[in-house]
PDB file of C-alpha atoms and ligand atoms in Angstrom:
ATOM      1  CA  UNK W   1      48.220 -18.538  -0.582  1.00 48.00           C
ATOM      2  CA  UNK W   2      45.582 -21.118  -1.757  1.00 57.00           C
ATOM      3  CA  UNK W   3      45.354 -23.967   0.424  1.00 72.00           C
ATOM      4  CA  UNK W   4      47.105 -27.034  -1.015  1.00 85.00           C
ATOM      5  CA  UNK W   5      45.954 -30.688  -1.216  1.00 94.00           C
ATOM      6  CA  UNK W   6      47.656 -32.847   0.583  1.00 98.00           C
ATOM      7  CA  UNK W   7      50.113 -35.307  -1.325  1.00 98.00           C
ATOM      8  CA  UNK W   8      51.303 -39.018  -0.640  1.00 98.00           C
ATOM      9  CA  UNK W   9      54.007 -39.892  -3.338  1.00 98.00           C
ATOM     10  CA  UNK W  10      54.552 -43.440  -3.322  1.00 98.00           C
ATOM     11  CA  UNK W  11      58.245 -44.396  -4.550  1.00 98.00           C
ATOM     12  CA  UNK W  12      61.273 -42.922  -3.076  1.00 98.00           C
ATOM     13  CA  UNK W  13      63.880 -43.892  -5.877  1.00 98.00           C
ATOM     14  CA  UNK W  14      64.942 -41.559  -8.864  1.00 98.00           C
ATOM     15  CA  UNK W  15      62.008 -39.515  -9.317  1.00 98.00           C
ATOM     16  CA  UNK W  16      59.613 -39.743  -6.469  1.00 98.00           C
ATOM     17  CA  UNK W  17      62.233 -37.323  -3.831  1.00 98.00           C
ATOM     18  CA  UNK W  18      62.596 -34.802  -6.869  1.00 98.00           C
ATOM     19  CA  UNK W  19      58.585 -34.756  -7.268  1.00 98.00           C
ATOM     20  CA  UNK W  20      58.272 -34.139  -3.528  1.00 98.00           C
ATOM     21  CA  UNK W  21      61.176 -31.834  -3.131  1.00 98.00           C
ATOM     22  CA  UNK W  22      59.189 -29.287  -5.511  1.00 98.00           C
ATOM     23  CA  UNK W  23      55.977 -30.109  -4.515  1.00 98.00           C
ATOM     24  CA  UNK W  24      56.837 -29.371  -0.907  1.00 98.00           C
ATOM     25  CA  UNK W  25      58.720 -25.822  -2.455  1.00 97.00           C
ATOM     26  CA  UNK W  26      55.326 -24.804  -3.977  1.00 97.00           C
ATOM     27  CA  UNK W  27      54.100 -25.376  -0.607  1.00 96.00           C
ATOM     28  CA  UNK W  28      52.017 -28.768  -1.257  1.00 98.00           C
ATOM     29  CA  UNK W  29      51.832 -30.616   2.671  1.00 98.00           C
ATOM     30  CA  UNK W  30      53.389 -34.095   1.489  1.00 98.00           C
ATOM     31  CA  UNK W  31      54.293 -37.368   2.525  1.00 98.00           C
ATOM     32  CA  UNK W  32      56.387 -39.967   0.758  1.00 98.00           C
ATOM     33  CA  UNK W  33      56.279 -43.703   1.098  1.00 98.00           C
ATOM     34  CA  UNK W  34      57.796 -46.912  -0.456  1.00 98.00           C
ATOM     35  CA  UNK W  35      56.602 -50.501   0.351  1.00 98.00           C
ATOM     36  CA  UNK W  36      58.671 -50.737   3.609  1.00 98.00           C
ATOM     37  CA  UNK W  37      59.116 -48.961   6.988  1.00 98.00           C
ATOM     38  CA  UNK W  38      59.212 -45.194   6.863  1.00 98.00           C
ATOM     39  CA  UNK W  39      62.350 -45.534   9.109  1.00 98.00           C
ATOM     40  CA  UNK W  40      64.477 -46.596   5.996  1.00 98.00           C
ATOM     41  CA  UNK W  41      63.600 -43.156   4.181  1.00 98.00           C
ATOM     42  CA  UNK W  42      63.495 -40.897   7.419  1.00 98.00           C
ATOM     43  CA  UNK W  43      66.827 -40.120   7.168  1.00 96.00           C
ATOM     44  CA  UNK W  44      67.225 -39.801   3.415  1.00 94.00           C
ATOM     45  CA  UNK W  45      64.040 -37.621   3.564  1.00 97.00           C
ATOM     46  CA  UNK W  46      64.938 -35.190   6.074  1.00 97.00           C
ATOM     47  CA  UNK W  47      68.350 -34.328   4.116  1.00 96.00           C
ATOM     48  CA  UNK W  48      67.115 -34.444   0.138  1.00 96.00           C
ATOM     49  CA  UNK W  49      63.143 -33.310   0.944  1.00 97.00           C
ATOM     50  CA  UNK W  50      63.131 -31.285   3.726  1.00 97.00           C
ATOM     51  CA  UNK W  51      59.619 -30.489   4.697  1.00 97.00           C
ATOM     52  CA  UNK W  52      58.433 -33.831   3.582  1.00 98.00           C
ATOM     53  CA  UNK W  53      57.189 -36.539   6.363  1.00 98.00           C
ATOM     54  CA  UNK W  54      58.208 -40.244   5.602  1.00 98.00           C
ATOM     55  CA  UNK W  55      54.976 -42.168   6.355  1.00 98.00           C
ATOM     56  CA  UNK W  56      53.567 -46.158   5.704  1.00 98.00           C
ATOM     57  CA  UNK W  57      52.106 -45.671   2.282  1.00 98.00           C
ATOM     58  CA  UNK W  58      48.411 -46.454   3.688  1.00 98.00           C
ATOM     59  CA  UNK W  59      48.971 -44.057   5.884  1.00 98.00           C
ATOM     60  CA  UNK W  60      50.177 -41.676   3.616  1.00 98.00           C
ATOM     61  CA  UNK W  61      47.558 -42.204   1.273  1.00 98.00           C
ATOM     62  CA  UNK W  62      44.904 -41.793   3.751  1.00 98.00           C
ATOM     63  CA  UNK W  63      45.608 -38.544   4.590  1.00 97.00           C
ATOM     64  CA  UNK W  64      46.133 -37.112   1.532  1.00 98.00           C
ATOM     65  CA  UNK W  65      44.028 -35.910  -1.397  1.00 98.00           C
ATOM     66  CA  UNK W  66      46.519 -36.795  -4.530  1.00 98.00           C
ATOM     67  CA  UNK W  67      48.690 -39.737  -4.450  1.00 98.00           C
ATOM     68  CA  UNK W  68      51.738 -39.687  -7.074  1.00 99.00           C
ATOM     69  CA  UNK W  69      52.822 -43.140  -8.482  1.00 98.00           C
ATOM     70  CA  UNK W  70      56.328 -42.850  -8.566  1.00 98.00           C
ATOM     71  CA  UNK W  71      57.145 -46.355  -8.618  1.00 98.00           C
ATOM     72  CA  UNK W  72      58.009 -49.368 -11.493  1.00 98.00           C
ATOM     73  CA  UNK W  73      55.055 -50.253 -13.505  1.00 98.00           C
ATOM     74  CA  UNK W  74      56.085 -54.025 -12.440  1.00 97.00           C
ATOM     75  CA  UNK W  75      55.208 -53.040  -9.055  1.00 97.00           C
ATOM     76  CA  UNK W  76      51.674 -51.408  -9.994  1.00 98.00           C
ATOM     77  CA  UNK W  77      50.179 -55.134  -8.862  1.00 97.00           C
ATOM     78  CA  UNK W  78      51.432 -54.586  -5.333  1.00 97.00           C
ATOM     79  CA  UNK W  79      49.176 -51.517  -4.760  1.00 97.00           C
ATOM     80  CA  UNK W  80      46.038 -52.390  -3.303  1.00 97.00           C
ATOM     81  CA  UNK W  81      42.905 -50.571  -5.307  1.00 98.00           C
ATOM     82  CA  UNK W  82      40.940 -50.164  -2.717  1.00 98.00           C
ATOM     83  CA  UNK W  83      43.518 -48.073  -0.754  1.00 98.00           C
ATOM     84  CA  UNK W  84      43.254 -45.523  -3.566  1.00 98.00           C
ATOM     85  CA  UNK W  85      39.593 -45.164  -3.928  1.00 98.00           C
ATOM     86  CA  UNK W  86      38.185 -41.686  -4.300  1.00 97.00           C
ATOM     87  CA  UNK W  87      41.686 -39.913  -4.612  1.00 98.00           C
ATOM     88  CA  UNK W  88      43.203 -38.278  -7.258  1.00 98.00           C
ATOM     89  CA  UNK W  89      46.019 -40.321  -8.270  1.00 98.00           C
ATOM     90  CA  UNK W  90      49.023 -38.762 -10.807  1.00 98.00           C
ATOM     91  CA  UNK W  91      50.098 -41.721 -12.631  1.00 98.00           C
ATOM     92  CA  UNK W  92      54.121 -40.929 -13.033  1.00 98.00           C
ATOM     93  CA  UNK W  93      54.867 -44.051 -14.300  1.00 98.00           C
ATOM     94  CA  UNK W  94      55.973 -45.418 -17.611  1.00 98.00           C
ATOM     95  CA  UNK W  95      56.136 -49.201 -19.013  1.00 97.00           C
ATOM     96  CA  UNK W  96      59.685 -50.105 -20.304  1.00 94.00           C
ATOM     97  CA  UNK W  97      60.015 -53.102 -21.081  1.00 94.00           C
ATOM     98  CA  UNK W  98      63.823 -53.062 -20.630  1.00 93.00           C
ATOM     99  CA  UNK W  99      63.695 -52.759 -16.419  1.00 94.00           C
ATOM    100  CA  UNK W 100      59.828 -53.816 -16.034  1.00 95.00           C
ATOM    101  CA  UNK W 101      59.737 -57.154 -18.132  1.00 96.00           C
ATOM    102  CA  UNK W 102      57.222 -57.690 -20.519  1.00 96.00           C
ATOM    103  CA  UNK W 103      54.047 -57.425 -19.050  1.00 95.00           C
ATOM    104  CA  UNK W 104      51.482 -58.182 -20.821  1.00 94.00           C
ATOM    105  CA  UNK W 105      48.460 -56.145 -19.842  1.00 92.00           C
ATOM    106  CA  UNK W 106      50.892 -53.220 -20.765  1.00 95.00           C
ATOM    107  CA  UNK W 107      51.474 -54.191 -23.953  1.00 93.00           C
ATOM    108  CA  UNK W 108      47.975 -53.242 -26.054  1.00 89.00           C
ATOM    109  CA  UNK W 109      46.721 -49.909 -25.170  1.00 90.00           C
ATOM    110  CA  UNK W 110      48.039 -46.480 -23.145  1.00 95.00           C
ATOM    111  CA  UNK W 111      49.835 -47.625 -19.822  1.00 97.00           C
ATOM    112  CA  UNK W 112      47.260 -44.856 -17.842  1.00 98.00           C
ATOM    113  CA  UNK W 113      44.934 -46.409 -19.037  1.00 98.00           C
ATOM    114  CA  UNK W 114      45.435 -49.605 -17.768  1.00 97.00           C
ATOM    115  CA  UNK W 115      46.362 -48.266 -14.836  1.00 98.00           C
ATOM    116  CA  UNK W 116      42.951 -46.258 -14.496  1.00 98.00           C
ATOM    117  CA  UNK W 117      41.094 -49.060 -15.338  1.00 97.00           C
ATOM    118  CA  UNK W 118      42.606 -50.851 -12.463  1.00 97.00           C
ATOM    119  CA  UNK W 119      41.919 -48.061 -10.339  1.00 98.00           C
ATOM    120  CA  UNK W 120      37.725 -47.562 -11.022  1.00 96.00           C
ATOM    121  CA  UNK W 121      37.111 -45.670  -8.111  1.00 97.00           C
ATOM    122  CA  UNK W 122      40.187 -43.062  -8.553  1.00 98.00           C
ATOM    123  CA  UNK W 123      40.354 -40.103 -11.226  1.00 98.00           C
ATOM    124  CA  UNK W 124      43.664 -41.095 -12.663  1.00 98.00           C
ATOM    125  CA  UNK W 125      45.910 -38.444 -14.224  1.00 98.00           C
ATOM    126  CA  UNK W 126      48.587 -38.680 -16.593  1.00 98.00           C
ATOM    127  CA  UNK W 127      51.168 -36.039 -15.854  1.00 98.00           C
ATOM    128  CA  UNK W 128      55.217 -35.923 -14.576  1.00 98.00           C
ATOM    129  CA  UNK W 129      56.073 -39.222 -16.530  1.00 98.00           C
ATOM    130  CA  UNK W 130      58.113 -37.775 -19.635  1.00 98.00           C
ATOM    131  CA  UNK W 131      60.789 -35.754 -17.934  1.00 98.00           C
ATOM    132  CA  UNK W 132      63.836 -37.117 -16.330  1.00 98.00           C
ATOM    133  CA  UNK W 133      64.312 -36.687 -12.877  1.00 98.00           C
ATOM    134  CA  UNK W 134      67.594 -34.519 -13.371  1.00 97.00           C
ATOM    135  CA  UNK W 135      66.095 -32.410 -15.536  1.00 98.00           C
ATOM    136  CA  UNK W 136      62.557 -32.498 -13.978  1.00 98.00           C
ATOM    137  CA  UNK W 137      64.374 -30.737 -10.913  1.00 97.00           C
ATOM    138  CA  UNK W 138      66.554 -28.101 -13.185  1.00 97.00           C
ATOM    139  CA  UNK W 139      64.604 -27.113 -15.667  1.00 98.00           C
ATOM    140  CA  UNK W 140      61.235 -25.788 -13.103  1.00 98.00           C
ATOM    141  CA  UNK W 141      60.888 -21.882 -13.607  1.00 98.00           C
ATOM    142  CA  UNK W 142      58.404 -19.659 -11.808  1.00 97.00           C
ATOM    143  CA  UNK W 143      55.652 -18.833 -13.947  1.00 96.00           C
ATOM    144  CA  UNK W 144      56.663 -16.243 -16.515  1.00 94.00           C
ATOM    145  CA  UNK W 145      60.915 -16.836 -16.695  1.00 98.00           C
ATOM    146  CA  UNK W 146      61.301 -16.589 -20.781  1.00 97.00           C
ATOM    147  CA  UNK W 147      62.894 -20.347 -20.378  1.00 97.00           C
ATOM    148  CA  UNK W 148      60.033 -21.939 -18.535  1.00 98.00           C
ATOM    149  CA  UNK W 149      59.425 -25.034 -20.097  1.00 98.00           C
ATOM    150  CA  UNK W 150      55.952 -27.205 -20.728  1.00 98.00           C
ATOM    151  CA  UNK W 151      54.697 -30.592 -19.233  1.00 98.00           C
ATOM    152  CA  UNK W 152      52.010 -32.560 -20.540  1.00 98.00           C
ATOM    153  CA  UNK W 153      48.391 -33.312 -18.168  1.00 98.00           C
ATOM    154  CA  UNK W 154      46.180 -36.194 -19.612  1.00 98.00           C
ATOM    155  CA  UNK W 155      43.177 -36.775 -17.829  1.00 98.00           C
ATOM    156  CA  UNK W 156      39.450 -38.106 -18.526  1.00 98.00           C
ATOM    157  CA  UNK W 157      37.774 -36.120 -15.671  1.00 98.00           C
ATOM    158  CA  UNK W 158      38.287 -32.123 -16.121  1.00 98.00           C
ATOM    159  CA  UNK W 159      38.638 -31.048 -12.759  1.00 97.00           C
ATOM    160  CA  UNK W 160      41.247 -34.056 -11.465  1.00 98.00           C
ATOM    161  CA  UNK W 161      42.791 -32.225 -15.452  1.00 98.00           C
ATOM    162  CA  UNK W 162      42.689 -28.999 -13.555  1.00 98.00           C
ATOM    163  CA  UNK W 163      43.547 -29.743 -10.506  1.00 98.00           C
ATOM    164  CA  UNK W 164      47.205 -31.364 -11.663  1.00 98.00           C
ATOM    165  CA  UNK W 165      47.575 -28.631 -14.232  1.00 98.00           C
ATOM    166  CA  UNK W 166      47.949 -26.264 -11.065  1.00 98.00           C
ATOM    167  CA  UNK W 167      49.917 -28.820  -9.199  1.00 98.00           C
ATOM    168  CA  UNK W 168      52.442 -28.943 -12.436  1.00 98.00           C
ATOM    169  CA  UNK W 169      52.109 -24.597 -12.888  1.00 98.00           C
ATOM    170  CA  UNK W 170      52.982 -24.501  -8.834  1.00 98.00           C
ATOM    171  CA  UNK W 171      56.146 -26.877  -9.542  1.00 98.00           C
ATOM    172  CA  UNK W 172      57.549 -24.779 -12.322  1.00 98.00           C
ATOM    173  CA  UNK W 173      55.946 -26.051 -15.769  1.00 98.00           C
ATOM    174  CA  UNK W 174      53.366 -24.790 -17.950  1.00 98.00           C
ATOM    175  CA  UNK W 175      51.098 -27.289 -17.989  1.00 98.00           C
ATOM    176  CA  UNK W 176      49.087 -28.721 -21.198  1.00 98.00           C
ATOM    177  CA  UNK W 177      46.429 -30.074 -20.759  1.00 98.00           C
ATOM    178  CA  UNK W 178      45.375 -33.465 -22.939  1.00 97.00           C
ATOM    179  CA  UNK W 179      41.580 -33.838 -22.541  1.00 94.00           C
ATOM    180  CA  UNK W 180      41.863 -37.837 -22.560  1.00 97.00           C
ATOM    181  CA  UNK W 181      44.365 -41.102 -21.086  1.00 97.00           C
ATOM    182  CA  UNK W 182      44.246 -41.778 -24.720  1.00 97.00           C
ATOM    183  CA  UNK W 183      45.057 -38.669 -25.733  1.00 96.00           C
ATOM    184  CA  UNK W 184      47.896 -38.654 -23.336  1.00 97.00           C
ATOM    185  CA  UNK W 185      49.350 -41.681 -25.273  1.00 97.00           C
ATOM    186  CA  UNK W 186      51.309 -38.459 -26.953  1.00 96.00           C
ATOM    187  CA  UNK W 187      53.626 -38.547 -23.202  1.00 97.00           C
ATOM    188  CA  UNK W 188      54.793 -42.219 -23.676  1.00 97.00           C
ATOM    189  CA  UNK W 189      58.092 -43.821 -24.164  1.00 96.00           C
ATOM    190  CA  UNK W 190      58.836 -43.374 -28.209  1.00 93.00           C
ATOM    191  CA  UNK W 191      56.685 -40.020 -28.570  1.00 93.00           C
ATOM    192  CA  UNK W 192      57.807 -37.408 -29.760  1.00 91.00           C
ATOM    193  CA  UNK W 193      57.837 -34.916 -26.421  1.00 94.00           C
ATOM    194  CA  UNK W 194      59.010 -38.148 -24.321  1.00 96.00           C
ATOM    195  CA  UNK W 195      62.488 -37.433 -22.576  1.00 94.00           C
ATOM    196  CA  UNK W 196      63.036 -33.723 -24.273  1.00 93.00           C
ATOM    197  CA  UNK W 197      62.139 -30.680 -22.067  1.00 97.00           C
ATOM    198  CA  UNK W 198      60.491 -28.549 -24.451  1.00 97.00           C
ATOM    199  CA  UNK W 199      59.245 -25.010 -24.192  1.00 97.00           C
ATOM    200  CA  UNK W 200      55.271 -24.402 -24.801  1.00 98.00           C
ATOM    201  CA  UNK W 201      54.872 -23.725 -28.369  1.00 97.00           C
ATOM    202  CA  UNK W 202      57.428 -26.412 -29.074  1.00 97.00           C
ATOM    203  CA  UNK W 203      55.777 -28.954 -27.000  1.00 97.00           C
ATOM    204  CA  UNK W 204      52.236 -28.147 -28.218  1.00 97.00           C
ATOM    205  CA  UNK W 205      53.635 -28.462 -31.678  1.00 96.00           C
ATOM    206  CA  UNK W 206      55.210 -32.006 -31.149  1.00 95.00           C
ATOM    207  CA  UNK W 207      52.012 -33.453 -29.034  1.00 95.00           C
ATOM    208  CA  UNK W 208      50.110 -32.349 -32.606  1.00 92.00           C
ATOM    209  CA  UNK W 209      52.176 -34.355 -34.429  1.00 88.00           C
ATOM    210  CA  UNK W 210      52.156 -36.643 -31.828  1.00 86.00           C
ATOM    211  CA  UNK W 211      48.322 -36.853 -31.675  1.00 86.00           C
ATOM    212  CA  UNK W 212      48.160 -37.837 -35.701  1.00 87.00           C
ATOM    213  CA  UNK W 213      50.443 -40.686 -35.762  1.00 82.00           C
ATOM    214  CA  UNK W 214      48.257 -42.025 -32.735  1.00 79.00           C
ATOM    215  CA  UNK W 215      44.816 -41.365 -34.769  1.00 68.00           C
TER     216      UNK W 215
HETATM  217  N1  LIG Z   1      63.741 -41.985 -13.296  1.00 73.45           N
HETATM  218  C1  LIG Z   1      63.185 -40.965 -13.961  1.00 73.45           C
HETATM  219  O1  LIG Z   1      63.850 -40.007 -14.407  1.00 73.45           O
HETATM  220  C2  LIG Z   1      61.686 -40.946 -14.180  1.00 73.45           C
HETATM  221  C3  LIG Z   1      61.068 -39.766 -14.612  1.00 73.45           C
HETATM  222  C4  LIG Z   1      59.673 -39.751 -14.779  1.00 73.45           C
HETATM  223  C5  LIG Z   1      58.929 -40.903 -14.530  1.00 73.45           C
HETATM  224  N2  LIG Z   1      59.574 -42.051 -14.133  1.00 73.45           N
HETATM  225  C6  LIG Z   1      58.764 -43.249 -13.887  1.00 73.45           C
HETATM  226  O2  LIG Z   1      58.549 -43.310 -12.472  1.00 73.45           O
HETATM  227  C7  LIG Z   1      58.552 -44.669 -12.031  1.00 73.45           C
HETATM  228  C8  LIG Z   1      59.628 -44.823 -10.956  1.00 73.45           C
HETATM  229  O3  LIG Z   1      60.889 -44.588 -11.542  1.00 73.45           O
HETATM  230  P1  LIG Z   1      62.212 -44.437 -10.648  1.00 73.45           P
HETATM  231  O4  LIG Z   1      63.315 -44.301 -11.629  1.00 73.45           O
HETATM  232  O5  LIG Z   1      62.025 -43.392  -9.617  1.00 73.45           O
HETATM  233  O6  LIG Z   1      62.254 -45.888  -9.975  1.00 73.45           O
HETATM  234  P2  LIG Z   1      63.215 -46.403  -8.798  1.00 73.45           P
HETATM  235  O7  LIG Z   1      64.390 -45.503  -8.684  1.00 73.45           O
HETATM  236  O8  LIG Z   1      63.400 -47.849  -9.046  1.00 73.45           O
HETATM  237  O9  LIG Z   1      62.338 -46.185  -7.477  1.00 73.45           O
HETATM  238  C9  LIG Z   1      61.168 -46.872  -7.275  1.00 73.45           C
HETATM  239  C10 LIG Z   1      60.653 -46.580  -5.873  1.00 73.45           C
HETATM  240  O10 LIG Z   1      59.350 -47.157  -5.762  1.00 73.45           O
HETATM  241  C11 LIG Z   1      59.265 -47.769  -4.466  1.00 73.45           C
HETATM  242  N3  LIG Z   1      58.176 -48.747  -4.512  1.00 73.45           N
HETATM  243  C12 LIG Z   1      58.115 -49.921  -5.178  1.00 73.45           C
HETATM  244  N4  LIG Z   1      56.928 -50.532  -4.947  1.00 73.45           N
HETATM  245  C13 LIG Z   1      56.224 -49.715  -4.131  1.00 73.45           C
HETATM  246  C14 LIG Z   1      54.938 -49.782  -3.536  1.00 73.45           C
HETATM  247  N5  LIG Z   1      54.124 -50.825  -3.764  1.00 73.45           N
HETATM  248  N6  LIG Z   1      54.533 -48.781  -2.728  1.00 73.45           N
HETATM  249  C15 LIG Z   1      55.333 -47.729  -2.496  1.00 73.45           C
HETATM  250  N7  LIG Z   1      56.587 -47.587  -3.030  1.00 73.45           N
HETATM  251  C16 LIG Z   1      57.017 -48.581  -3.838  1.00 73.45           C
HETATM  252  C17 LIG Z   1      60.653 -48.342  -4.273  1.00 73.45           C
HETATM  253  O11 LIG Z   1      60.937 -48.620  -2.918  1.00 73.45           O
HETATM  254  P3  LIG Z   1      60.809 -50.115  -2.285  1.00 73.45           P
HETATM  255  O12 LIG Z   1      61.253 -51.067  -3.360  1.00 73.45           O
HETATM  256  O13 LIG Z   1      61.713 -50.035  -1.110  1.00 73.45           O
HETATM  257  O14 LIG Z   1      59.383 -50.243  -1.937  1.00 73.45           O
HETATM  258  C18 LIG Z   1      61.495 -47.161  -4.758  1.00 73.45           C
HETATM  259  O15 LIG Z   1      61.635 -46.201  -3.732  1.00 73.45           O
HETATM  260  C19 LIG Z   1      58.808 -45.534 -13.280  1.00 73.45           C
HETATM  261  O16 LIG Z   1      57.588 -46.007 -13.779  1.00 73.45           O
HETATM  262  C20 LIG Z   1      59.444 -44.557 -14.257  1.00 73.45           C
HETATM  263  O17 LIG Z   1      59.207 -44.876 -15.621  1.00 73.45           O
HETATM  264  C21 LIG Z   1      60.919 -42.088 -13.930  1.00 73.45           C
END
């Protein structure tokens, strides 16, 4: 097999375990953080992600060559930039207003975006957001089952595109690949492939639509 980049996921709530747990299946080295001691998630992590190492994010992060953000966009401001710089970093996250609070940086433009804009020396990619956890975990498929089902890769830099496009194929998704952050818009809260697990032709349909109602 292909040698795998290393992977820190940061957040160890709802989604960030079930990220790691098939990341670690398609045989992705990884190590999961939160903001606190990794003795608080050793034990947790050894029974739900087995194969997974519970490290200090910063430690995490240094090793690795793709950091997911698994955590609440209201905690975004608590990860320091510079700890980030020159990795690929999967932006998981979404803004809803409901748990995060109105924040108002969030408000105006594609939540990557801002997040990539905060992040200048990282090649931010928009991917693993718009499926819920449960279903994130029960609906992967090896490539070619007839019910495989599609997830959504927004990037601006091709290769960092490419790179989590194989990351997403290796977990069980086909992925599709959005050539921009903006375009990836299409994978927020309120689109149309938001929250549904669709398969390919379906999902390329509804990021069409998607796409004209964000022209
Ligand atoms: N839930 C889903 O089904 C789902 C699916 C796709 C995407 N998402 C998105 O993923 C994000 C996380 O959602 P969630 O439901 O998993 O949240 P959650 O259950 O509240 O878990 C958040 C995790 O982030 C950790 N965290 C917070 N600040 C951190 C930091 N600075 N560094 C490292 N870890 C930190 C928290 O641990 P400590 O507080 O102990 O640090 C906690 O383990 C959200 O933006 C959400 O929209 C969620």
């Amino acid at each position: 097999m292909e040698e795998r980049s290393r992977l820190a996921v940061l957040g160890a709530g709802h989604v960030g375990p079930v990220i790691a747990r098939l990341a670690v299946r398609a045989g992705y080295p990884l190590a999961i953080a939160t903001s606190g001691s990794p003795e608080d998630i050793a034990l947790i992590t050894e029974l739900v992600i087995p194969g997974a190492q519970p490290r200090w994010a910063a430690d995490a992060v240094a090793d690795a060559g793709i950091v997911v953000l698994a955590i609440p966009l209201n905690r975004f401001g608590d990860i320091d930039p510079g700890m980030l710089n020159g990795k690929l970093v999967v932006d998981a996250m979404n803004y809803w207003p409901a748990s995060d609070g109105v924040l108002k940086a969030f408000e105006d433009a594609g939540s990557s975006e801002i997040v990539a804009g905060r992040l200048a020396g990282s090649a931010v990619v928009k991917a693993l957001n718009h499926i819920g956890y449960h279903e994130l975990e029960d609906r992967a498929r090896p490539a070619g089952a007839p019910d495989r089902r599609a997830a959504g890769v927004a990037g601006d830099d091709p290769a960092a595109v490419a790179t989590i496009a194989g990351l997403i194929d290796g977990i069980g998704y086909d992925p599709v690949r959005l050539e921009t952050l903006r375009a990836g818009r299409v994978l927020e809260p309120g689109r149309p492939v938001f929250g549904v697990v669709l398969p390919l032709d379906e999902f390329e349909r509804a990021v069409r639509v998607g796409a004209r109602s964000l022209a």
